[in-house]
PDB file of C-alpha atoms in Angstrom:
ATOM      1  CA  UNK Q   1       0.000   0.000   0.000  1.00  0.00           C
ATOM      2  CA  UNK Q   2       2.866   2.353   0.783  1.00  0.00           C
ATOM      3  CA  UNK Q   3       4.429   1.589  -2.625  1.00  0.00           C
ATOM      4  CA  UNK Q   4       1.094   2.192  -4.366  1.00  0.00           C
ATOM      5  CA  UNK Q   5       0.744   5.516  -2.551  1.00  0.00           C
ATOM      6  CA  UNK Q   6       4.248   6.556  -3.615  1.00  0.00           C
ATOM      7  CA  UNK Q   7       3.582   5.521  -7.213  1.00  0.00           C
ATOM      8  CA  UNK Q   8       0.339   7.478  -7.176  1.00  0.00           C
ATOM      9  CA  UNK Q   9       2.101  10.529  -5.776  1.00  0.00           C
ATOM     10  CA  UNK Q  10       4.800  10.304  -8.457  1.00  0.00           C
ATOM     11  CA  UNK Q  11       2.151   9.945 -11.136  1.00  0.00           C
ATOM     12  CA  UNK Q  12       0.292  12.989  -9.838  1.00  0.00           C
ATOM     13  CA  UNK Q  13       3.461  15.067 -10.190  1.00  0.00           C
ATOM     14  CA  UNK Q  14       4.004  14.134 -13.881  1.00  0.00           C
ATOM     15  CA  UNK Q  15       2.817  17.031 -15.982  1.00  0.00           C
ATOM     16  CA  UNK Q  16       2.373  17.629 -19.726  1.00  0.00           C
ATOM     17  CA  UNK Q  17       4.824  20.216 -21.019  1.00  0.00           C
ATOM     18  CA  UNK Q  18       7.307  19.176 -18.336  1.00  0.00           C
ATOM     19  CA  UNK Q  19       8.002  15.410 -18.184  1.00  0.00           C
ATOM     20  CA  UNK Q  20       6.232  14.734 -21.483  1.00  0.00           C
ATOM     21  CA  UNK Q  21       4.610  16.434 -24.454  1.00  0.00           C
ATOM     22  CA  UNK Q  22       1.483  15.576 -26.388  1.00  0.00           C
ATOM     23  CA  UNK Q  23       2.008  14.667 -30.041  1.00  0.00           C
ATOM     24  CA  UNK Q  24      -0.221  16.882 -32.159  1.00  0.00           C
ATOM     25  CA  UNK Q  25      -1.757  15.458 -34.211  1.00  0.00           C
ATOM     26  CA  UNK Q  26      -1.525  11.904 -32.799  1.00  0.00           C
ATOM     27  CA  UNK Q  27      -0.010   9.312 -35.127  1.00  0.00           C
ATOM     28  CA  UNK Q  28      -1.425   5.865 -35.923  1.00  0.00           C
ATOM     29  CA  UNK Q  29       0.148   2.880 -34.146  1.00  0.00           C
ATOM     30  CA  UNK Q  30       1.176  -0.469 -35.576  1.00  0.00           C
ATOM     31  CA  UNK Q  31       0.106  -2.633 -32.618  1.00  0.00           C
ATOM     32  CA  UNK Q  32      -3.693  -2.796 -32.838  1.00  0.00           C
ATOM     33  CA  UNK Q  33      -5.236  -3.171 -29.371  1.00  0.00           C
ATOM     34  CA  UNK Q  34      -1.891  -3.047 -27.594  1.00  0.00           C
ATOM     35  CA  UNK Q  35      -0.350   0.207 -26.342  1.00  0.00           C
ATOM     36  CA  UNK Q  36       2.675   0.907 -28.523  1.00  0.00           C
ATOM     37  CA  UNK Q  37       5.850   2.227 -26.915  1.00  0.00           C
ATOM     38  CA  UNK Q  38       8.424   3.327 -29.495  1.00  0.00           C
ATOM     39  CA  UNK Q  39      12.001   3.633 -28.287  1.00  0.00           C
ATOM     40  CA  UNK Q  40      14.143   5.806 -30.544  1.00  0.00           C
ATOM     41  CA  UNK Q  41      17.737   4.866 -29.766  1.00  0.00           C
ATOM     42  CA  UNK Q  42      21.302   4.936 -31.070  1.00  0.00           C
ATOM     43  CA  UNK Q  43      23.780   2.183 -30.282  1.00  0.00           C
ATOM     44  CA  UNK Q  44      26.570   4.751 -29.899  1.00  0.00           C
ATOM     45  CA  UNK Q  45      24.641   6.784 -27.302  1.00  0.00           C
ATOM     46  CA  UNK Q  46      25.898   6.332 -23.713  1.00  0.00           C
ATOM     47  CA  UNK Q  47      22.548   7.448 -22.249  1.00  0.00           C
ATOM     48  CA  UNK Q  48      20.731   4.840 -24.390  1.00  0.00           C
ATOM     49  CA  UNK Q  49      23.209   2.259 -23.089  1.00  0.00           C
ATOM     50  CA  UNK Q  50      22.518   3.331 -19.508  1.00  0.00           C
ATOM     51  CA  UNK Q  51      18.760   3.158 -20.140  1.00  0.00           C
ATOM     52  CA  UNK Q  52      18.710  -0.393 -21.548  1.00  0.00           C
ATOM     53  CA  UNK Q  53      18.848  -2.463 -18.330  1.00  0.00           C
ATOM     54  CA  UNK Q  54      16.300  -0.159 -16.670  1.00  0.00           C
ATOM     55  CA  UNK Q  55      13.999  -0.406 -19.687  1.00  0.00           C
ATOM     56  CA  UNK Q  56      14.429  -4.187 -19.865  1.00  0.00           C
ATOM     57  CA  UNK Q  57      13.412  -4.572 -16.215  1.00  0.00           C
ATOM     58  CA  UNK Q  58      10.357  -2.402 -16.825  1.00  0.00           C
ATOM     59  CA  UNK Q  59       9.344  -4.391 -19.906  1.00  0.00           C
ATOM     60  CA  UNK Q  60       9.612  -7.570 -17.822  1.00  0.00           C
ATOM     61  CA  UNK Q  61       6.927  -6.252 -15.454  1.00  0.00           C
ATOM     62  CA  UNK Q  62       4.868  -4.098 -17.856  1.00  0.00           C
ATOM     63  CA  UNK Q  63       1.261  -5.139 -18.565  1.00  0.00           C
ATOM     64  CA  UNK Q  64       0.740  -7.580 -21.419  1.00  0.00           C
ATOM     65  CA  UNK Q  65      -1.099  -4.910 -23.381  1.00  0.00           C
ATOM     66  CA  UNK Q  66       2.183  -2.965 -23.813  1.00  0.00           C
ATOM     67  CA  UNK Q  67       4.213  -3.548 -26.969  1.00  0.00           C
ATOM     68  CA  UNK Q  68       7.745  -2.184 -27.465  1.00  0.00           C
ATOM     69  CA  UNK Q  69       8.948  -1.079 -30.894  1.00  0.00           C
ATOM     70  CA  UNK Q  70      12.611  -0.148 -31.200  1.00  0.00           C
ATOM     71  CA  UNK Q  71      13.570   2.335 -33.909  1.00  0.00           C
ATOM     72  CA  UNK Q  72      17.213   3.287 -34.528  1.00  0.00           C
ATOM     73  CA  UNK Q  73      17.822   7.025 -34.854  1.00  0.00           C
ATOM     74  CA  UNK Q  74      19.596   8.503 -37.880  1.00  0.00           C
ATOM     75  CA  UNK Q  75      20.596  12.003 -36.846  1.00  0.00           C
ATOM     76  CA  UNK Q  76      23.605  11.878 -39.181  1.00  0.00           C
ATOM     77  CA  UNK Q  77      24.758   9.556 -41.975  1.00  0.00           C
ATOM     78  CA  UNK Q  78      27.420   8.208 -39.593  1.00  0.00           C
ATOM     79  CA  UNK Q  79      24.608   6.584 -37.614  1.00  0.00           C
ATOM     80  CA  UNK Q  80      23.511   4.585 -40.673  1.00  0.00           C
ATOM     81  CA  UNK Q  81      25.636   1.449 -40.083  1.00  0.00           C
ATOM     82  CA  UNK Q  82      24.192   0.971 -36.589  1.00  0.00           C
ATOM     83  CA  UNK Q  83      20.639   1.344 -37.921  1.00  0.00           C
ATOM     84  CA  UNK Q  84      21.376  -1.250 -40.614  1.00  0.00           C
ATOM     85  CA  UNK Q  85      22.962  -3.536 -38.004  1.00  0.00           C
ATOM     86  CA  UNK Q  86      19.807  -3.392 -35.883  1.00  0.00           C
ATOM     87  CA  UNK Q  87      17.476  -4.127 -38.803  1.00  0.00           C
ATOM     88  CA  UNK Q  88      19.699  -6.915 -40.137  1.00  0.00           C
ATOM     89  CA  UNK Q  89      19.672  -8.593 -36.708  1.00  0.00           C
ATOM     90  CA  UNK Q  90      15.908  -8.056 -36.458  1.00  0.00           C
ATOM     91  CA  UNK Q  91      15.331  -9.566 -39.909  1.00  0.00           C
ATOM     92  CA  UNK Q  92      17.428 -12.601 -38.969  1.00  0.00           C
ATOM     93  CA  UNK Q  93      15.545 -13.060 -35.674  1.00  0.00           C
ATOM     94  CA  UNK Q  94      18.635 -12.288 -33.601  1.00  0.00           C
ATOM     95  CA  UNK Q  95      17.879  -8.856 -32.155  1.00  0.00           C
ATOM     96  CA  UNK Q  96      16.433 -10.133 -28.862  1.00  0.00           C
ATOM     97  CA  UNK Q  97      19.614 -12.156 -28.256  1.00  0.00           C
ATOM     98  CA  UNK Q  98      22.203  -9.638 -29.461  1.00  0.00           C
ATOM     99  CA  UNK Q  99      20.676  -6.179 -28.834  1.00  0.00           C
ATOM    100  CA  UNK Q 100      22.270  -5.802 -25.392  1.00  0.00           C
ATOM    101  CA  UNK Q 101      25.621  -7.389 -26.411  1.00  0.00           C
ATOM    102  CA  UNK Q 102      25.905  -4.828 -29.249  1.00  0.00           C
ATOM    103  CA  UNK Q 103      25.652  -2.028 -26.697  1.00  0.00           C
ATOM    104  CA  UNK Q 104      28.020  -3.786 -24.327  1.00  0.00           C
ATOM    105  CA  UNK Q 105      30.713  -4.345 -26.938  1.00  0.00           C
ATOM    106  CA  UNK Q 106      30.559  -0.751 -28.186  1.00  0.00           C
ATOM    107  CA  UNK Q 107      30.602   0.934 -24.781  1.00  0.00           C
ATOM    108  CA  UNK Q 108      32.340  -1.557 -22.487  1.00  0.00           C
ATOM    109  CA  UNK Q 109      34.677  -3.416 -24.858  1.00  0.00           C
ATOM    110  CA  UNK Q 110      35.281  -0.453 -27.238  1.00  0.00           C
ATOM    111  CA  UNK Q 111      34.610  -2.569 -30.350  1.00  0.00           C
ATOM    112  CA  UNK Q 112      34.184  -0.413 -33.493  1.00  0.00           C
ATOM    113  CA  UNK Q 113      30.935  -2.038 -34.624  1.00  0.00           C
ATOM    114  CA  UNK Q 114      30.197   0.830 -37.019  1.00  0.00           C
ATOM    115  CA  UNK Q 115      32.958  -0.614 -39.245  1.00  0.00           C
ATOM    116  CA  UNK Q 116      31.202  -3.102 -41.527  1.00  0.00           C
ATOM    117  CA  UNK Q 117      34.013  -5.681 -41.593  1.00  0.00           C
ATOM    118  CA  UNK Q 118      34.448  -5.600 -37.804  1.00  0.00           C
ATOM    119  CA  UNK Q 119      30.657  -5.785 -37.497  1.00  0.00           C
ATOM    120  CA  UNK Q 120      30.419  -8.870 -39.745  1.00  0.00           C
ATOM    121  CA  UNK Q 121      33.297 -10.569 -37.882  1.00  0.00           C
ATOM    122  CA  UNK Q 122      31.640  -9.831 -34.530  1.00  0.00           C
ATOM    123  CA  UNK Q 123      28.245 -11.121 -35.641  1.00  0.00           C
ATOM    124  CA  UNK Q 124      29.845 -14.316 -36.960  1.00  0.00           C
ATOM    125  CA  UNK Q 125      31.650 -14.853 -33.630  1.00  0.00           C
ATOM    126  CA  UNK Q 126      28.255 -14.560 -31.978  1.00  0.00           C
ATOM    127  CA  UNK Q 127      26.719 -17.447 -33.877  1.00  0.00           C
ATOM    128  CA  UNK Q 128      25.171 -15.749 -36.917  1.00  0.00           C
ATOM    129  CA  UNK Q 129      26.011 -17.031 -40.399  1.00  0.00           C
ATOM    130  CA  UNK Q 130      28.373 -14.383 -41.812  1.00  0.00           C
ATOM    131  CA  UNK Q 131      27.269 -14.619 -45.448  1.00  0.00           C
ATOM    132  CA  UNK Q 132      23.607 -14.499 -44.500  1.00  0.00           C
ATOM    133  CA  UNK Q 133      24.231 -11.463 -42.309  1.00  0.00           C
ATOM    134  CA  UNK Q 134      26.203  -9.603 -44.994  1.00  0.00           C
ATOM    135  CA  UNK Q 135      23.498 -10.315 -47.576  1.00  0.00           C
ATOM    136  CA  UNK Q 136      20.752  -9.177 -45.191  1.00  0.00           C
ATOM    137  CA  UNK Q 137      22.693  -6.071 -44.137  1.00  0.00           C
ATOM    138  CA  UNK Q 138      22.952  -4.958 -47.763  1.00  0.00           C
ATOM    139  CA  UNK Q 139      19.420  -6.011 -48.741  1.00  0.00           C
ATOM    140  CA  UNK Q 140      16.597  -3.874 -50.105  1.00  0.00           C
ATOM    141  CA  UNK Q 141      14.483  -4.988 -47.120  1.00  0.00           C
ATOM    142  CA  UNK Q 142      16.903  -3.477 -44.602  1.00  0.00           C
ATOM    143  CA  UNK Q 143      17.313  -0.335 -46.739  1.00  0.00           C
ATOM    144  CA  UNK Q 144      13.524   0.085 -46.754  1.00  0.00           C
ATOM    145  CA  UNK Q 145      13.353  -0.279 -42.953  1.00  0.00           C
ATOM    146  CA  UNK Q 146      16.085   2.335 -42.530  1.00  0.00           C
ATOM    147  CA  UNK Q 147      14.149   4.699 -44.816  1.00  0.00           C
ATOM    148  CA  UNK Q 148      10.986   4.097 -42.758  1.00  0.00           C
ATOM    149  CA  UNK Q 149      12.908   4.831 -39.544  1.00  0.00           C
ATOM    150  CA  UNK Q 150      14.152   8.093 -41.030  1.00  0.00           C
ATOM    151  CA  UNK Q 151      10.590   9.115 -41.924  1.00  0.00           C
ATOM    152  CA  UNK Q 152       9.308   8.166 -38.469  1.00  0.00           C
ATOM    153  CA  UNK Q 153      11.985  10.313 -36.820  1.00  0.00           C
ATOM    154  CA  UNK Q 154      10.870  13.261 -38.936  1.00  0.00           C
ATOM    155  CA  UNK Q 155       7.197  12.556 -38.263  1.00  0.00           C
ATOM    156  CA  UNK Q 156       7.695  12.716 -34.496  1.00  0.00           C
ATOM    157  CA  UNK Q 157      10.325  15.495 -34.716  1.00  0.00           C
ATOM    158  CA  UNK Q 158      12.726  13.486 -32.566  1.00  0.00           C
ATOM    159  CA  UNK Q 159      15.679  15.670 -31.610  1.00  0.00           C
ATOM    160  CA  UNK Q 160      17.593  13.445 -29.230  1.00  0.00           C
ATOM    161  CA  UNK Q 161      17.881   9.902 -27.889  1.00  0.00           C
ATOM    162  CA  UNK Q 162      16.623   8.019 -26.048  1.00  0.00           C
ATOM    163  CA  UNK Q 163      13.152   9.329 -26.895  1.00  0.00           C
ATOM    164  CA  UNK Q 164       9.933   7.393 -26.285  1.00  0.00           C
ATOM    165  CA  UNK Q 165       6.556   7.709 -28.008  1.00  0.00           C
ATOM    166  CA  UNK Q 166       3.569   6.180 -26.214  1.00  0.00           C
ATOM    167  CA  UNK Q 167       0.558   5.169 -28.320  1.00  0.00           C
ATOM    168  CA  UNK Q 168       1.332   7.762 -30.982  1.00  0.00           C
ATOM    169  CA  UNK Q 169       0.128  10.451 -28.542  1.00  0.00           C
ATOM    170  CA  UNK Q 170       2.838  11.229 -26.011  1.00  0.00           C
ATOM    171  CA  UNK Q 171       6.560  11.974 -26.250  1.00  0.00           C
ATOM    172  CA  UNK Q 172       9.029  11.713 -23.397  1.00  0.00           C
ATOM    173  CA  UNK Q 173      12.764  11.242 -23.070  1.00  0.00           C
ATOM    174  CA  UNK Q 174      15.462  10.789 -20.478  1.00  0.00           C
ATOM    175  CA  UNK Q 175      16.069  14.533 -20.699  1.00  0.00           C
ATOM    176  CA  UNK Q 176      12.404  15.511 -20.224  1.00  0.00           C
ATOM    177  CA  UNK Q 177      11.865  12.950 -17.449  1.00  0.00           C
ATOM    178  CA  UNK Q 178      14.933  14.133 -15.564  1.00  0.00           C
ATOM    179  CA  UNK Q 179      17.167  11.086 -16.051  1.00  0.00           C
ATOM    180  CA  UNK Q 180      17.284   7.436 -17.059  1.00  0.00           C
ATOM    181  CA  UNK Q 181      15.781   6.219 -13.773  1.00  0.00           C
ATOM    182  CA  UNK Q 182      12.991   8.792 -13.876  1.00  0.00           C
ATOM    183  CA  UNK Q 183      11.850   7.894 -17.402  1.00  0.00           C
ATOM    184  CA  UNK Q 184      10.247   4.631 -16.224  1.00  0.00           C
ATOM    185  CA  UNK Q 185       7.598   6.200 -13.929  1.00  0.00           C
ATOM    186  CA  UNK Q 186       6.795   8.591 -16.787  1.00  0.00           C
ATOM    187  CA  UNK Q 187       6.361   5.679 -19.218  1.00  0.00           C
ATOM    188  CA  UNK Q 188       4.143   3.913 -16.676  1.00  0.00           C
ATOM    189  CA  UNK Q 189       2.014   7.039 -16.331  1.00  0.00           C
ATOM    190  CA  UNK Q 190       1.724   7.540 -20.092  1.00  0.00           C
ATOM    191  CA  UNK Q 191       0.800   3.902 -20.767  1.00  0.00           C
ATOM    192  CA  UNK Q 192      -2.032   4.166 -18.211  1.00  0.00           C
ATOM    193  CA  UNK Q 193      -3.123   7.527 -19.603  1.00  0.00           C
ATOM    194  CA  UNK Q 194      -3.134   6.165 -23.167  1.00  0.00           C
ATOM    195  CA  UNK Q 195      -5.256   3.193 -22.092  1.00  0.00           C
ATOM    196  CA  UNK Q 196      -7.703   5.463 -20.280  1.00  0.00           C
ATOM    197  CA  UNK Q 197      -8.024   7.675 -23.362  1.00  0.00           C
ATOM    198  CA  UNK Q 198      -8.637   4.657 -25.591  1.00  0.00           C
ATOM    199  CA  UNK Q 199     -11.503   3.517 -23.360  1.00  0.00           C
ATOM    200  CA  UNK Q 200     -13.358   6.830 -23.536  1.00  0.00           C
TER     201      UNK Q 200
END
């Protein structure tokens, strides 16, 4: 009961224009009845790296009606290889296994995974068929997903990472929330708010 009271108090303090902004006009979601949470991220971003374990713990306890959608950011062309890496791993069904290790090797092991040869060698060492990965990485399918990500970033006017969009209606970020730890209560609040608004 004490925890619930604290959570309620925290929720009451979350205000539009401060910890989050409304998206105007709202955008359609790709998850049907489930509440979509888009995470715009960049593998080279230290704040995104710091956010990952916190976000993973939250997703492990989030209601079943919540659906996460990860979208790599492309603020500059230099970010392109990491976006292609993510979509190649996703296409091959390996992103759930290797998403965190990619972060870890970039930030903790200092592996230059933006270099395509180093990237292909690393993926192969981690149990993915090298030729299949290289073919997927350079495929039209991955190029199309990268183009879609670029358009989505523009649509939501994302200016930094990590940024989160809840149900096409609300935008928050580690910066707006006040830090990586604080973003989770804001996401919780926005998921509940989105569900309430859907039921009206």
